[in-house]
XYZ file of C-alpha atoms in Angstrom:
326
model
C 226.500 84.063 10.376
C 225.853 81.330 13.580
C 223.214 81.501 16.267
C 225.084 80.860 20.017
C 224.714 81.899 23.221
C 226.595 84.821 25.046
C 228.546 81.730 26.799
C 230.177 80.095 23.433
C 230.667 83.729 21.981
C 233.454 83.916 24.957
C 234.686 80.507 24.200
C 234.951 80.801 21.040
C 237.257 84.121 21.346
C 239.366 82.605 24.205
C 239.967 80.165 21.747
C 240.500 81.326 18.656
C 243.213 83.837 20.406
C 244.536 81.162 21.978
C 245.321 79.343 18.465
C 246.535 82.428 17.530
C 249.107 83.326 19.915
C 250.772 80.818 22.040
C 251.656 83.767 24.866
C 247.627 84.343 25.345
C 246.759 81.625 28.634
C 244.157 81.745 30.531
C 244.037 81.339 34.922
C 241.789 81.589 37.915
C 239.898 79.480 40.136
C 238.106 76.180 38.772
C 238.761 77.182 34.655
C 240.798 74.561 33.794
C 239.263 70.430 35.805
C 235.912 72.691 36.096
C 235.112 74.060 32.767
C 235.059 77.324 34.140
C 231.995 78.352 37.379
C 229.423 79.307 33.905
C 231.467 77.134 31.598
C 232.960 79.734 29.664
C 236.146 77.736 28.899
C 234.100 74.346 28.844
C 236.578 72.072 26.721
C 239.702 74.667 26.112
C 242.028 72.516 29.098
C 241.521 69.375 27.082
C 242.925 71.427 23.605
C 245.805 73.533 25.304
C 246.716 71.634 28.022
C 247.522 72.676 31.961
C 250.028 75.295 31.099
C 247.660 77.809 30.021
C 244.670 76.766 31.219
C 245.932 77.034 34.484
C 243.472 76.775 37.751
C 244.486 78.663 40.516
C 243.836 78.729 44.571
C 241.537 80.517 46.148
C 243.303 83.884 46.038
C 241.896 86.931 44.097
C 245.260 89.415 44.988
C 247.163 86.335 44.475
C 246.350 84.825 41.075
C 245.801 88.618 39.664
C 249.348 89.257 40.788
C 250.924 86.500 39.030
C 249.219 87.655 35.703
C 250.530 91.142 35.883
C 254.291 89.532 36.426
C 253.138 87.055 33.698
C 251.955 90.521 31.521
C 254.851 92.266 33.007
C 257.624 89.705 31.523
C 255.867 89.863 27.702
C 252.759 86.995 28.530
C 249.078 88.052 27.383
C 247.204 86.274 30.870
C 243.108 85.805 30.689
C 241.854 86.120 34.565
C 238.901 84.841 35.334
C 237.285 85.814 38.250
C 234.148 84.074 39.480
C 232.841 87.087 39.867
C 233.751 90.996 39.944
C 232.602 91.483 43.408
C 235.549 89.093 44.365
C 237.941 91.228 42.194
C 237.941 93.893 44.938
C 240.630 91.484 46.834
C 242.620 92.225 43.722
C 242.244 95.875 43.202
C 245.779 96.484 44.672
C 247.164 95.154 41.172
C 244.928 96.399 38.817
C 245.296 99.626 39.969
C 248.423 100.402 41.122
C 250.419 97.928 39.145
C 248.728 97.198 35.554
C 247.335 100.586 35.008
C 250.401 101.936 35.740
C 253.398 100.070 34.807
C 253.557 101.548 31.303
C 253.552 104.747 32.260
C 255.940 104.428 35.374
C 258.402 102.501 32.815
C 258.211 105.059 30.135
C 256.679 102.386 28.010
C 259.852 99.601 28.811
C 257.263 97.611 30.184
C 254.340 95.963 28.918
C 251.279 94.394 30.359
C 248.400 93.373 27.931
C 246.137 91.535 30.433
C 242.809 91.399 30.463
C 240.687 90.655 33.640
C 237.393 89.026 32.699
C 233.793 87.676 34.547
C 230.858 88.388 35.615
C 229.291 91.502 37.245
C 226.070 93.005 38.410
C 223.432 91.131 39.810
C 221.952 87.922 38.820
C 218.596 86.771 40.989
C 218.741 86.938 44.860
C 222.549 86.644 45.380
C 222.319 89.313 47.742
C 224.196 92.380 48.994
C 228.206 90.524 48.519
C 227.505 89.471 45.421
C 225.153 91.752 43.281
C 227.733 94.310 42.838
C 227.868 96.433 39.582
C 231.579 97.773 40.064
C 232.373 99.462 36.918
C 233.033 102.693 38.635
C 236.007 101.401 40.560
C 237.870 100.377 37.133
C 236.771 103.211 35.080
C 238.201 105.707 37.461
C 241.556 105.094 36.900
C 243.782 106.063 34.271
C 245.578 102.666 32.231
C 242.543 100.393 32.532
C 240.345 100.010 29.554
C 236.636 98.790 30.716
C 234.485 96.698 28.137
C 230.920 95.452 29.125
C 229.420 93.499 26.077
C 225.604 93.105 25.964
C 225.698 90.548 23.001
C 226.861 87.749 21.959
C 228.753 88.829 18.509
C 229.879 92.119 21.026
C 230.418 89.336 23.656
C 233.234 87.371 20.788
C 234.354 90.917 18.771
C 235.155 92.605 22.553
C 237.106 90.276 23.729
C 239.346 89.033 21.004
C 240.559 93.119 20.616
C 240.855 93.533 24.412
C 243.115 89.902 24.352
C 244.939 91.594 22.036
C 244.795 95.492 23.442
C 248.520 96.146 24.920
C 247.257 98.131 27.922
C 244.795 95.854 30.494
C 240.903 95.710 29.907
C 238.425 95.287 32.455
C 236.342 92.894 30.315
C 232.284 92.673 32.640
C 230.677 89.934 31.787
C 226.418 89.371 33.180
C 225.219 86.319 34.913
C 222.003 86.803 33.289
C 223.371 87.075 29.784
C 225.268 83.492 29.617
C 222.361 81.789 27.921
C 220.892 84.679 25.523
C 221.438 83.726 21.839
C 222.363 85.888 19.126
C 223.696 85.906 15.546
C 227.910 86.000 15.474
C 229.974 86.718 12.198
C 231.954 82.668 11.194
C 234.990 84.558 10.140
C 237.402 83.479 13.091
C 238.624 86.939 12.641
C 235.596 89.141 13.670
C 237.028 92.060 16.047
C 234.561 94.776 17.336
C 237.849 97.651 17.860
C 237.536 98.872 21.657
C 235.783 102.719 22.017
C 233.054 102.384 19.403
C 229.432 102.380 20.576
C 226.559 100.886 18.704
C 223.041 101.843 18.253
C 221.007 99.070 19.147
C 217.774 100.570 17.793
C 217.520 104.220 15.706
C 215.260 106.489 16.654
C 214.220 110.108 17.189
C 212.383 111.232 20.330
C 215.062 110.753 22.654
C 217.866 108.694 23.226
C 218.325 106.095 26.340
C 222.568 105.625 26.731
C 223.744 102.955 28.321
C 225.529 99.677 28.999
C 225.947 95.765 29.408
C 222.828 93.840 30.621
C 220.668 96.814 30.946
C 221.019 97.571 26.911
C 218.250 94.623 26.641
C 215.611 96.578 29.796
C 216.261 99.798 27.702
C 215.290 97.987 24.332
C 211.991 96.527 26.441
C 211.038 100.000 27.253
C 211.671 101.087 23.788
C 209.168 98.959 22.625
C 206.330 99.376 25.101
C 207.249 103.395 23.816
C 206.959 102.599 20.471
C 203.185 101.629 21.221
C 202.545 104.876 22.620
C 203.629 106.323 19.159
C 206.916 107.472 20.885
C 210.296 106.963 18.911
C 213.316 106.080 20.987
C 217.222 105.696 19.987
C 218.968 103.177 21.980
C 223.113 103.398 22.583
C 225.069 101.052 23.926
C 228.460 102.009 25.059
C 229.974 99.108 24.673
C 233.325 100.343 25.988
C 232.634 102.609 29.362
C 236.320 103.641 28.683
C 237.877 104.463 26.328
C 234.423 106.150 25.664
C 232.682 106.628 22.059
C 231.759 110.030 22.734
C 230.650 111.500 18.916
C 228.381 108.299 18.678
C 227.170 109.562 21.788
C 226.640 113.425 21.233
C 225.349 112.266 17.285
C 222.676 110.849 19.387
C 221.959 113.663 21.906
C 221.753 115.623 18.924
C 219.133 114.357 16.973
C 217.021 113.178 19.375
C 217.381 116.378 21.667
C 216.466 114.422 25.168
C 218.067 111.914 27.011
C 218.662 109.557 29.353
C 221.170 107.460 31.198
C 220.530 104.069 32.330
C 222.659 101.327 34.250
C 222.816 98.478 36.832
C 225.068 100.373 39.490
C 224.866 103.248 42.513
C 223.989 106.868 40.937
C 225.837 108.367 43.211
C 229.731 109.432 41.600
C 228.444 106.524 38.918
C 229.243 106.219 35.212
C 226.386 107.666 34.231
C 227.306 111.144 36.514
C 230.336 110.950 33.995
C 228.552 110.363 30.826
C 226.109 113.696 32.233
C 228.538 115.869 32.533
C 229.622 115.417 29.353
C 226.251 115.747 27.460
C 225.650 118.717 29.475
C 228.660 120.374 28.565
C 228.990 119.709 24.874
C 226.018 119.048 23.971
C 224.220 121.398 26.380
C 222.731 123.952 23.185
C 220.894 120.546 21.818
C 219.033 119.763 24.889
C 215.651 120.243 25.483
C 215.427 118.568 29.006
C 217.899 118.265 31.620
C 219.232 114.661 31.208
C 217.551 111.865 33.536
C 219.324 108.650 35.192
C 217.917 105.703 35.494
C 220.068 103.943 38.079
C 220.277 100.539 41.230
C 218.217 102.169 43.983
C 221.114 103.067 46.965
C 221.157 100.619 48.691
C 223.379 97.618 49.606
C 221.307 94.814 47.271
C 218.492 93.121 49.132
C 218.271 89.187 49.221
C 214.031 89.384 49.176
C 212.487 88.931 45.757
C 210.231 91.693 46.201
C 212.708 94.293 47.702
C 215.196 93.512 44.703
C 213.070 93.822 42.002
C 212.066 97.112 43.370
C 216.002 98.030 44.400
C 217.276 97.238 40.392
C 216.292 99.132 37.334
C 213.182 98.374 35.449
C 211.949 99.377 31.837
C 208.898 100.565 33.629
C 211.151 103.160 35.403
C 212.727 103.607 31.911
C 209.538 104.400 29.906
C 208.967 106.867 32.980
C 211.546 108.592 32.795
C 211.297 108.920 29.118
C 208.162 110.105 29.798
C 209.627 112.691 31.966
C 212.120 113.936 29.388
C 209.518 113.928 27.139
C 207.001 116.787 29.109
C 204.765 113.698 28.562
């Protein structure tokens, strides 16, 4: 095992997949000469040259469309959005073209493409740069959505996403790029999409979550452990495809569940998960499932208001106590 950062793990995944498959290339704003806005592509231009590490104009719709066209021609593009907030400009190419072309062509036209970049809030980036964009992507059949929370998951899942025959929205987190963790040295370390991971085992209540909020859930679990409450934390890792079996197994074990995510509550990912739990595991529940989400407002710029809007470990502890009737 090597201890590396989340950023370095992503870089390793890109480097190894580009060495393995000459059809893989990276394109986006500042990914070449500047090594990427968050330095994920550091050093790749020197190794692979400017035909495979491609700087694009500031036009998300344009370079996403170029990527979709390249994928339809059989190449395997990785399209970097400086942030998924900007990817909203490119949704026509993702939802109307990439997601549908293999289905509409009866499988004759491929579209193996990864859209990746940071998602959600960081620190005081305000309303237009702090959105959790999972819902926009997970709603459309044909697009897979992946949200790694650790360096190992970042590397293993990105390699799987690049090899996948379908479009994958690979949502990272700006606040995780410097987080360190152990990553297997194996250069063929791949984590299958659609397989959740139990990050912490417990018996009293399950916290279901994905992406950056996995770390908030683990903080809450530590706090509750001091009060004698055993918390299980299930990291979905992929929102679509969804590992229903692992979710239901945990809920049937603890009989109580809290869903935690960074996005808004209305029609959010949690609404889908809770609906599924209610339908498939109702007889095992000892309390209604509770959600912890961002406040239903555009993200404020003021630091104190931003902290109030984000889901916190304290709010997760309160939600767990609520389903435990404590």
